[in-house]
């Protein structure tokens, strides 16, 4: 059976990774001089407590190729076909680290995919790949499935502040516009590896209205999850509204992982979804 690998930034709920046998390689979160493995040495709760107590804005780092290499070699004892689906290559070194490791593996064929997405925008691709593997699909079929999902994957989010995105330095337009965006609630979209500013609202209430309007015009959804960064009550309100406009939606609400939270800051809420094909 094809085995599926991803990184912790995919934010796939733990019960899904366990049920589907997905191998998750942890990325790193750096607070000053201290480095932690995402989800292993630093949980979501610990991250939020540390962020509130320290006032330090953390940074993130990709694991070295050797970490991926070890994961691939362990899986190669069970299979000769592996698909590794990574965070958008333009946003992190995770993809290049995984690709370098794959070239060192001779025991199995390893295909590394640039998802062109973040968080569950590609987490859904990983889930779909693992489900297909359990159904007996081969590597070529699963690669085609994932590639076909890229253009249908979206992440829409309302941020409480752009300060964290600004300090991360990875989104060019934020650097140019930060002076005009400090007092608004921005709505951003991630699509095909690009972070786009869609709307700017003076109030959170209006921003959430605009978020739901954008979801409605996106058309039928195949899969969706509401994610938040230490804003559970806000996320539940968004989930209530999403359930009202998407009949039959399987309610899924989760806290985004510490890597994503490091880049968007607390108080953000978003919806990661796959449009129906």
PDB file of C-alpha atoms in Angstrom:
ATOM      1  CA  UNK A   1       0.000   0.000   0.000  1.00  0.00           C
ATOM      2  CA  UNK A   2       1.151   3.538  -0.754  1.00  0.00           C
ATOM      3  CA  UNK A   3       2.189   5.376   2.416  1.00  0.00           C
ATOM      4  CA  UNK A   4       1.518   9.084   2.921  1.00  0.00           C
ATOM      5  CA  UNK A   5       3.826  11.626   4.560  1.00  0.00           C
ATOM      6  CA  UNK A   6       3.283  15.285   5.383  1.00  0.00           C
ATOM      7  CA  UNK A   7       4.497  17.890   7.867  1.00  0.00           C
ATOM      8  CA  UNK A   8       2.865  19.182  11.033  1.00  0.00           C
ATOM      9  CA  UNK A   9       1.920  22.471   9.379  1.00  0.00           C
ATOM     10  CA  UNK A  10      -0.899  20.636   7.572  1.00  0.00           C
ATOM     11  CA  UNK A  11      -2.851  20.847  10.858  1.00  0.00           C
ATOM     12  CA  UNK A  12      -4.681  17.566  10.265  1.00  0.00           C
ATOM     13  CA  UNK A  13      -6.674  16.577  13.381  1.00  0.00           C
ATOM     14  CA  UNK A  14      -4.821  13.875  15.311  1.00  0.00           C
ATOM     15  CA  UNK A  15      -7.653  11.344  15.070  1.00  0.00           C
ATOM     16  CA  UNK A  16      -7.524  11.566  11.269  1.00  0.00           C
ATOM     17  CA  UNK A  17      -3.760  11.016  11.058  1.00  0.00           C
ATOM     18  CA  UNK A  18      -4.059   7.990  13.327  1.00  0.00           C
ATOM     19  CA  UNK A  19      -7.023   6.474  11.533  1.00  0.00           C
ATOM     20  CA  UNK A  20      -5.491   6.973   8.092  1.00  0.00           C
ATOM     21  CA  UNK A  21      -1.926   6.013   9.000  1.00  0.00           C
ATOM     22  CA  UNK A  22      -0.423   9.338   7.940  1.00  0.00           C
ATOM     23  CA  UNK A  23       3.201   9.986   8.912  1.00  0.00           C
ATOM     24  CA  UNK A  24       3.636  13.551  10.192  1.00  0.00           C
ATOM     25  CA  UNK A  25       7.106  15.126  10.276  1.00  0.00           C
ATOM     26  CA  UNK A  26       7.226  17.971  12.832  1.00  0.00           C
ATOM     27  CA  UNK A  27       8.411  21.419  11.829  1.00  0.00           C
ATOM     28  CA  UNK A  28      10.209  23.656  14.323  1.00  0.00           C
ATOM     29  CA  UNK A  29       9.082  26.686  16.316  1.00  0.00           C
ATOM     30  CA  UNK A  30      11.707  29.053  17.689  1.00  0.00           C
ATOM     31  CA  UNK A  31      11.129  31.307  20.719  1.00  0.00           C
ATOM     32  CA  UNK A  32      14.275  33.413  21.049  1.00  0.00           C
ATOM     33  CA  UNK A  33      17.042  30.885  21.692  1.00  0.00           C
ATOM     34  CA  UNK A  34      14.697  27.953  22.366  1.00  0.00           C
ATOM     35  CA  UNK A  35      13.638  25.561  19.606  1.00  0.00           C
ATOM     36  CA  UNK A  36      10.725  23.130  19.836  1.00  0.00           C
ATOM     37  CA  UNK A  37       9.304  20.425  17.606  1.00  0.00           C
ATOM     38  CA  UNK A  38       5.761  21.370  16.641  1.00  0.00           C
ATOM     39  CA  UNK A  39       3.205  19.235  18.473  1.00  0.00           C
ATOM     40  CA  UNK A  40       5.828  17.115  20.240  1.00  0.00           C
ATOM     41  CA  UNK A  41       7.867  19.389  22.496  1.00  0.00           C
ATOM     42  CA  UNK A  42       5.380  22.241  22.247  1.00  0.00           C
ATOM     43  CA  UNK A  43       1.626  21.643  22.234  1.00  0.00           C
ATOM     44  CA  UNK A  44      -0.955  24.175  21.055  1.00  0.00           C
ATOM     45  CA  UNK A  45      -1.862  25.023  24.636  1.00  0.00           C
ATOM     46  CA  UNK A  46       1.762  25.428  25.692  1.00  0.00           C
ATOM     47  CA  UNK A  47       2.408  27.623  22.666  1.00  0.00           C
ATOM     48  CA  UNK A  48      -0.463  29.967  23.550  1.00  0.00           C
ATOM     49  CA  UNK A  49       0.667  30.186  27.164  1.00  0.00           C
ATOM     50  CA  UNK A  50       4.249  30.895  26.142  1.00  0.00           C
ATOM     51  CA  UNK A  51       3.187  33.499  23.595  1.00  0.00           C
ATOM     52  CA  UNK A  52       1.067  35.345  26.160  1.00  0.00           C
ATOM     53  CA  UNK A  53       3.719  35.174  28.870  1.00  0.00           C
ATOM     54  CA  UNK A  54       6.826  36.022  26.862  1.00  0.00           C
ATOM     55  CA  UNK A  55       5.598  38.622  24.399  1.00  0.00           C
ATOM     56  CA  UNK A  56       8.150  37.207  21.949  1.00  0.00           C
ATOM     57  CA  UNK A  57       6.957  36.730  18.384  1.00  0.00           C
ATOM     58  CA  UNK A  58       8.198  33.262  17.421  1.00  0.00           C
ATOM     59  CA  UNK A  59       9.700  32.150  14.141  1.00  0.00           C
ATOM     60  CA  UNK A  60       9.554  28.786  12.384  1.00  0.00           C
ATOM     61  CA  UNK A  61      12.058  26.513  10.691  1.00  0.00           C
ATOM     62  CA  UNK A  62      11.926  23.453   8.480  1.00  0.00           C
ATOM     63  CA  UNK A  63      13.338  20.157   9.721  1.00  0.00           C
ATOM     64  CA  UNK A  64      16.575  19.092   7.991  1.00  0.00           C
ATOM     65  CA  UNK A  65      16.469  16.612   5.112  1.00  0.00           C
ATOM     66  CA  UNK A  66      17.799  13.928   7.453  1.00  0.00           C
ATOM     67  CA  UNK A  67      14.522  14.008   9.397  1.00  0.00           C
ATOM     68  CA  UNK A  68      12.518  13.287   6.254  1.00  0.00           C
ATOM     69  CA  UNK A  69      15.068  10.731   5.149  1.00  0.00           C
ATOM     70  CA  UNK A  70      14.603   8.815   8.390  1.00  0.00           C
ATOM     71  CA  UNK A  71      10.801   8.892   7.974  1.00  0.00           C
ATOM     72  CA  UNK A  72      11.053   7.633   4.386  1.00  0.00           C
ATOM     73  CA  UNK A  73      13.476   4.845   5.337  1.00  0.00           C
ATOM     74  CA  UNK A  74      11.178   3.624   8.100  1.00  0.00           C
ATOM     75  CA  UNK A  75       8.217   3.522   5.715  1.00  0.00           C
ATOM     76  CA  UNK A  76      10.319   1.809   3.038  1.00  0.00           C
ATOM     77  CA  UNK A  77      10.362  -1.236   5.328  1.00  0.00           C
ATOM     78  CA  UNK A  78       6.616  -1.521   4.685  1.00  0.00           C
ATOM     79  CA  UNK A  79       6.138  -0.232   1.132  1.00  0.00           C
ATOM     80  CA  UNK A  80       7.954   0.672  -2.058  1.00  0.00           C
ATOM     81  CA  UNK A  81       5.703   3.677  -2.858  1.00  0.00           C
ATOM     82  CA  UNK A  82       5.544   6.879  -0.819  1.00  0.00           C
ATOM     83  CA  UNK A  83       3.859  10.231  -1.483  1.00  0.00           C
ATOM     84  CA  UNK A  84       5.014  13.222   0.554  1.00  0.00           C
ATOM     85  CA  UNK A  85       2.740  16.287   0.445  1.00  0.00           C
ATOM     86  CA  UNK A  86       4.275  19.517   1.714  1.00  0.00           C
ATOM     87  CA  UNK A  87       3.499  23.125   2.577  1.00  0.00           C
ATOM     88  CA  UNK A  88       3.643  25.585  -0.356  1.00  0.00           C
ATOM     89  CA  UNK A  89       7.257  25.694  -1.541  1.00  0.00           C
ATOM     90  CA  UNK A  90       7.250  29.483  -1.810  1.00  0.00           C
ATOM     91  CA  UNK A  91       6.444  29.866   1.884  1.00  0.00           C
ATOM     92  CA  UNK A  92       8.881  27.490   3.529  1.00  0.00           C
ATOM     93  CA  UNK A  93      11.915  25.258   3.070  1.00  0.00           C
ATOM     94  CA  UNK A  94       9.807  22.212   4.006  1.00  0.00           C
ATOM     95  CA  UNK A  95       9.304  21.188   0.384  1.00  0.00           C
ATOM     96  CA  UNK A  96      12.981  21.479  -0.546  1.00  0.00           C
ATOM     97  CA  UNK A  97      14.006  19.594   2.592  1.00  0.00           C
ATOM     98  CA  UNK A  98      11.627  16.736   1.740  1.00  0.00           C
ATOM     99  CA  UNK A  99      12.708  16.733  -1.932  1.00  0.00           C
ATOM    100  CA  UNK A 100      16.389  16.512  -0.991  1.00  0.00           C
ATOM    101  CA  UNK A 101      15.666  13.590   1.303  1.00  0.00           C
ATOM    102  CA  UNK A 102      13.660  11.766  -1.366  1.00  0.00           C
ATOM    103  CA  UNK A 103      16.680  11.789  -3.713  1.00  0.00           C
ATOM    104  CA  UNK A 104      18.675   9.877  -1.107  1.00  0.00           C
ATOM    105  CA  UNK A 105      16.184   7.013  -0.873  1.00  0.00           C
ATOM    106  CA  UNK A 106      16.693   3.967  -3.065  1.00  0.00           C
ATOM    107  CA  UNK A 107      14.571   1.488  -1.112  1.00  0.00           C
ATOM    108  CA  UNK A 108      11.280   3.019  -2.286  1.00  0.00           C
ATOM    109  CA  UNK A 109       9.930   5.442  -4.855  1.00  0.00           C
ATOM    110  CA  UNK A 110       9.175   8.758  -3.141  1.00  0.00           C
ATOM    111  CA  UNK A 111       7.159  11.455  -4.913  1.00  0.00           C
ATOM    112  CA  UNK A 112       7.224  14.863  -3.190  1.00  0.00           C
ATOM    113  CA  UNK A 113       4.349  17.250  -3.943  1.00  0.00           C
ATOM    114  CA  UNK A 114       4.346  21.030  -3.571  1.00  0.00           C
ATOM    115  CA  UNK A 115       0.775  21.553  -2.368  1.00  0.00           C
ATOM    116  CA  UNK A 116       0.786  25.316  -3.083  1.00  0.00           C
ATOM    117  CA  UNK A 117      -1.254  25.640   0.120  1.00  0.00           C
ATOM    118  CA  UNK A 118      -1.057  26.074   3.874  1.00  0.00           C
ATOM    119  CA  UNK A 119      -2.670  24.410   6.891  1.00  0.00           C
ATOM    120  CA  UNK A 120      -5.737  22.249   6.052  1.00  0.00           C
ATOM    121  CA  UNK A 121      -5.752  23.748   2.562  1.00  0.00           C
ATOM    122  CA  UNK A 122      -3.325  20.928   1.872  1.00  0.00           C
ATOM    123  CA  UNK A 123      -4.249  18.847   4.888  1.00  0.00           C
ATOM    124  CA  UNK A 124      -7.339  17.868   2.915  1.00  0.00           C
ATOM    125  CA  UNK A 125      -5.092  16.711   0.056  1.00  0.00           C
ATOM    126  CA  UNK A 126      -3.158  14.547   2.493  1.00  0.00           C
ATOM    127  CA  UNK A 127      -6.385  13.066   3.879  1.00  0.00           C
ATOM    128  CA  UNK A 128      -7.687  12.325   0.379  1.00  0.00           C
ATOM    129  CA  UNK A 129      -4.374  10.684  -0.557  1.00  0.00           C
ATOM    130  CA  UNK A 130      -4.427   8.460   2.523  1.00  0.00           C
ATOM    131  CA  UNK A 131      -8.050   7.481   1.893  1.00  0.00           C
ATOM    132  CA  UNK A 132      -7.187   6.579  -1.700  1.00  0.00           C
ATOM    133  CA  UNK A 133      -4.225   4.525  -0.490  1.00  0.00           C
ATOM    134  CA  UNK A 134      -6.500   2.569   1.828  1.00  0.00           C
ATOM    135  CA  UNK A 135      -8.806   1.888  -1.128  1.00  0.00           C
ATOM    136  CA  UNK A 136      -5.854   0.379  -2.987  1.00  0.00           C
ATOM    137  CA  UNK A 137      -5.019   3.184  -5.426  1.00  0.00           C
ATOM    138  CA  UNK A 138      -1.466   3.134  -6.764  1.00  0.00           C
ATOM    139  CA  UNK A 139       1.056   5.947  -6.552  1.00  0.00           C
ATOM    140  CA  UNK A 140       0.303   7.392  -9.998  1.00  0.00           C
ATOM    141  CA  UNK A 141      -3.421   7.505  -9.253  1.00  0.00           C
ATOM    142  CA  UNK A 142      -2.879   9.233  -5.914  1.00  0.00           C
ATOM    143  CA  UNK A 143      -0.492  11.802  -7.387  1.00  0.00           C
ATOM    144  CA  UNK A 144      -3.085  12.615 -10.056  1.00  0.00           C
ATOM    145  CA  UNK A 145      -5.786  12.949  -7.383  1.00  0.00           C
ATOM    146  CA  UNK A 146      -3.705  15.388  -5.339  1.00  0.00           C
ATOM    147  CA  UNK A 147      -2.643  17.447  -8.340  1.00  0.00           C
ATOM    148  CA  UNK A 148      -6.291  17.734  -9.339  1.00  0.00           C
ATOM    149  CA  UNK A 149      -7.223  19.112  -5.932  1.00  0.00           C
ATOM    150  CA  UNK A 150      -4.760  22.017  -5.965  1.00  0.00           C
ATOM    151  CA  UNK A 151      -6.872  24.405  -8.033  1.00  0.00           C
ATOM    152  CA  UNK A 152      -9.951  23.634  -5.884  1.00  0.00           C
ATOM    153  CA  UNK A 153      -8.237  24.269  -2.553  1.00  0.00           C
ATOM    154  CA  UNK A 154      -8.807  27.532  -0.680  1.00  0.00           C
ATOM    155  CA  UNK A 155      -8.030  29.005   2.719  1.00  0.00           C
ATOM    156  CA  UNK A 156      -9.964  32.131   3.712  1.00  0.00           C
ATOM    157  CA  UNK A 157      -9.182  33.812   7.015  1.00  0.00           C
ATOM    158  CA  UNK A 158      -9.983  36.874   9.091  1.00  0.00           C
ATOM    159  CA  UNK A 159      -6.920  38.031  11.011  1.00  0.00           C
ATOM    160  CA  UNK A 160      -7.057  40.010  14.208  1.00  0.00           C
ATOM    161  CA  UNK A 161      -3.781  41.730  13.316  1.00  0.00           C
ATOM    162  CA  UNK A 162      -1.233  41.808  10.505  1.00  0.00           C
ATOM    163  CA  UNK A 163       1.678  42.325  12.895  1.00  0.00           C
ATOM    164  CA  UNK A 164       2.748  38.685  12.841  1.00  0.00           C
ATOM    165  CA  UNK A 165       2.496  38.402   9.052  1.00  0.00           C
ATOM    166  CA  UNK A 166       4.456  41.652   8.751  1.00  0.00           C
ATOM    167  CA  UNK A 167       7.257  40.505  11.041  1.00  0.00           C
ATOM    168  CA  UNK A 168       7.436  37.167   9.247  1.00  0.00           C
ATOM    169  CA  UNK A 169       8.476  39.044   6.119  1.00  0.00           C
ATOM    170  CA  UNK A 170       7.148  36.428   3.692  1.00  0.00           C
ATOM    171  CA  UNK A 171       4.208  38.324   2.185  1.00  0.00           C
ATOM    172  CA  UNK A 172       5.409  41.253   0.102  1.00  0.00           C
ATOM    173  CA  UNK A 173       2.256  43.362  -0.030  1.00  0.00           C
ATOM    174  CA  UNK A 174       2.036  43.461   3.756  1.00  0.00           C
ATOM    175  CA  UNK A 175       5.398  45.227   3.926  1.00  0.00           C
ATOM    176  CA  UNK A 176       4.191  47.873   1.495  1.00  0.00           C
ATOM    177  CA  UNK A 177       0.743  48.408   3.034  1.00  0.00           C
ATOM    178  CA  UNK A 178       1.268  47.849   6.757  1.00  0.00           C
ATOM    179  CA  UNK A 179       0.752  51.522   7.595  1.00  0.00           C
ATOM    180  CA  UNK A 180      -2.771  51.477   6.172  1.00  0.00           C
ATOM    181  CA  UNK A 181      -3.746  48.065   7.539  1.00  0.00           C
ATOM    182  CA  UNK A 182      -2.961  48.304  11.246  1.00  0.00           C
ATOM    183  CA  UNK A 183      -6.465  49.344  12.255  1.00  0.00           C
ATOM    184  CA  UNK A 184      -8.509  46.975  10.107  1.00  0.00           C
ATOM    185  CA  UNK A 185      -9.480  43.322  10.171  1.00  0.00           C
ATOM    186  CA  UNK A 186      -8.044  41.926   6.934  1.00  0.00           C
ATOM    187  CA  UNK A 187      -9.546  38.992   5.071  1.00  0.00           C
ATOM    188  CA  UNK A 188      -6.869  37.033   3.262  1.00  0.00           C
ATOM    189  CA  UNK A 189      -7.001  34.145   0.843  1.00  0.00           C
ATOM    190  CA  UNK A 190      -4.357  31.544   0.082  1.00  0.00           C
ATOM    191  CA  UNK A 191      -4.698  30.038  -3.355  1.00  0.00           C
ATOM    192  CA  UNK A 192      -2.080  28.295  -5.513  1.00  0.00           C
ATOM    193  CA  UNK A 193       0.777  29.436  -3.309  1.00  0.00           C
ATOM    194  CA  UNK A 194      -0.220  33.103  -3.159  1.00  0.00           C
ATOM    195  CA  UNK A 195      -1.494  35.113  -0.183  1.00  0.00           C
ATOM    196  CA  UNK A 196      -3.992  37.711  -1.371  1.00  0.00           C
ATOM    197  CA  UNK A 197      -5.732  40.510   0.513  1.00  0.00           C
ATOM    198  CA  UNK A 198      -9.418  40.222  -0.382  1.00  0.00           C
ATOM    199  CA  UNK A 199     -11.123  42.681   1.938  1.00  0.00           C
ATOM    200  CA  UNK A 200     -10.417  45.035   4.812  1.00  0.00           C
ATOM    201  CA  UNK A 201     -13.039  45.751   7.442  1.00  0.00           C
ATOM    202  CA  UNK A 202     -13.177  48.183  10.334  1.00  0.00           C
ATOM    203  CA  UNK A 203     -14.938  45.699  12.600  1.00  0.00           C
ATOM    204  CA  UNK A 204     -14.717  41.994  13.240  1.00  0.00           C
ATOM    205  CA  UNK A 205     -18.470  41.646  12.737  1.00  0.00           C
ATOM    206  CA  UNK A 206     -18.303  43.074   9.224  1.00  0.00           C
ATOM    207  CA  UNK A 207     -15.234  40.988   8.438  1.00  0.00           C
ATOM    208  CA  UNK A 208     -17.071  37.798   9.406  1.00  0.00           C
ATOM    209  CA  UNK A 209     -20.060  38.832   7.266  1.00  0.00           C
ATOM    210  CA  UNK A 210     -17.716  39.284   4.323  1.00  0.00           C
ATOM    211  CA  UNK A 211     -16.049  35.943   5.029  1.00  0.00           C
ATOM    212  CA  UNK A 212     -19.381  34.134   4.813  1.00  0.00           C
ATOM    213  CA  UNK A 213     -20.315  36.021   1.647  1.00  0.00           C
ATOM    214  CA  UNK A 214     -17.053  34.835   0.060  1.00  0.00           C
ATOM    215  CA  UNK A 215     -17.806  31.253   1.081  1.00  0.00           C
ATOM    216  CA  UNK A 216     -21.280  31.441  -0.456  1.00  0.00           C
ATOM    217  CA  UNK A 217     -19.996  32.598  -3.832  1.00  0.00           C
ATOM    218  CA  UNK A 218     -17.313  29.894  -3.845  1.00  0.00           C
ATOM    219  CA  UNK A 219     -19.919  27.300  -4.769  1.00  0.00           C
ATOM    220  CA  UNK A 220     -20.487  23.811  -3.359  1.00  0.00           C
ATOM    221  CA  UNK A 221     -17.830  22.564  -0.944  1.00  0.00           C
ATOM    222  CA  UNK A 222     -16.447  19.049  -0.960  1.00  0.00           C
ATOM    223  CA  UNK A 223     -14.717  19.317   2.430  1.00  0.00           C
ATOM    224  CA  UNK A 224     -14.306  22.128   4.942  1.00  0.00           C
ATOM    225  CA  UNK A 225     -12.946  22.826   8.405  1.00  0.00           C
ATOM    226  CA  UNK A 226     -13.044  25.917  10.600  1.00  0.00           C
ATOM    227  CA  UNK A 227      -9.655  26.723  12.112  1.00  0.00           C
ATOM    228  CA  UNK A 228      -8.680  29.285  14.714  1.00  0.00           C
ATOM    229  CA  UNK A 229      -5.685  30.555  16.659  1.00  0.00           C
ATOM    230  CA  UNK A 230      -6.707  30.592  20.312  1.00  0.00           C
ATOM    231  CA  UNK A 231     -10.200  31.907  19.498  1.00  0.00           C
ATOM    232  CA  UNK A 232     -12.511  28.919  20.154  1.00  0.00           C
ATOM    233  CA  UNK A 233     -15.726  30.865  20.765  1.00  0.00           C
ATOM    234  CA  UNK A 234     -15.257  32.879  17.590  1.00  0.00           C
ATOM    235  CA  UNK A 235     -14.594  29.673  15.650  1.00  0.00           C
ATOM    236  CA  UNK A 236     -17.796  28.077  16.944  1.00  0.00           C
ATOM    237  CA  UNK A 237     -19.796  31.111  15.809  1.00  0.00           C
ATOM    238  CA  UNK A 238     -18.258  30.846  12.360  1.00  0.00           C
ATOM    239  CA  UNK A 239     -19.031  27.119  12.313  1.00  0.00           C
ATOM    240  CA  UNK A 240     -22.671  27.855  13.175  1.00  0.00           C
ATOM    241  CA  UNK A 241     -22.903  30.207  10.208  1.00  0.00           C
ATOM    242  CA  UNK A 242     -21.106  27.821   7.877  1.00  0.00           C
ATOM    243  CA  UNK A 243     -23.463  24.998   8.849  1.00  0.00           C
ATOM    244  CA  UNK A 244     -26.409  27.222   7.987  1.00  0.00           C
ATOM    245  CA  UNK A 245     -25.201  27.883   4.436  1.00  0.00           C
ATOM    246  CA  UNK A 246     -23.611  24.516   3.631  1.00  0.00           C
ATOM    247  CA  UNK A 247     -26.249  21.794   4.013  1.00  0.00           C
ATOM    248  CA  UNK A 248     -24.836  18.477   5.132  1.00  0.00           C
ATOM    249  CA  UNK A 249     -21.491  19.889   6.250  1.00  0.00           C
ATOM    250  CA  UNK A 250     -19.778  17.593   8.739  1.00  0.00           C
ATOM    251  CA  UNK A 251     -18.948  20.059  11.495  1.00  0.00           C
ATOM    252  CA  UNK A 252     -15.200  20.222  12.029  1.00  0.00           C
ATOM    253  CA  UNK A 253     -13.624  22.897  14.222  1.00  0.00           C
ATOM    254  CA  UNK A 254     -10.015  22.784  15.371  1.00  0.00           C
ATOM    255  CA  UNK A 255      -7.228  24.988  16.597  1.00  0.00           C
ATOM    256  CA  UNK A 256      -4.530  25.646  14.014  1.00  0.00           C
ATOM    257  CA  UNK A 257      -1.102  24.324  14.839  1.00  0.00           C
ATOM    258  CA  UNK A 258       1.696  26.319  16.383  1.00  0.00           C
ATOM    259  CA  UNK A 259       3.510  26.899  13.086  1.00  0.00           C
ATOM    260  CA  UNK A 260       0.512  28.630  11.522  1.00  0.00           C
ATOM    261  CA  UNK A 261      -0.218  30.515  14.744  1.00  0.00           C
ATOM    262  CA  UNK A 262       3.354  31.816  14.737  1.00  0.00           C
ATOM    263  CA  UNK A 263       2.713  33.525  11.406  1.00  0.00           C
ATOM    264  CA  UNK A 264      -0.829  34.886  11.835  1.00  0.00           C
ATOM    265  CA  UNK A 265      -0.960  35.561  15.565  1.00  0.00           C
ATOM    266  CA  UNK A 266      -3.785  34.926  18.029  1.00  0.00           C
ATOM    267  CA  UNK A 267      -7.435  35.741  17.382  1.00  0.00           C
ATOM    268  CA  UNK A 268      -7.568  34.594  13.758  1.00  0.00           C
ATOM    269  CA  UNK A 269     -10.341  32.418  12.332  1.00  0.00           C
ATOM    270  CA  UNK A 270     -10.543  30.841   8.915  1.00  0.00           C
ATOM    271  CA  UNK A 271     -12.071  28.164   6.731  1.00  0.00           C
ATOM    272  CA  UNK A 272      -9.942  25.703   4.785  1.00  0.00           C
ATOM    273  CA  UNK A 273     -11.973  23.996   2.084  1.00  0.00           C
ATOM    274  CA  UNK A 274     -11.959  22.061  -1.149  1.00  0.00           C
ATOM    275  CA  UNK A 275     -14.453  23.168  -3.742  1.00  0.00           C
ATOM    276  CA  UNK A 276     -16.567  20.406  -5.222  1.00  0.00           C
ATOM    277  CA  UNK A 277     -15.115  19.104  -8.467  1.00  0.00           C
TER     278      UNK A 277
END
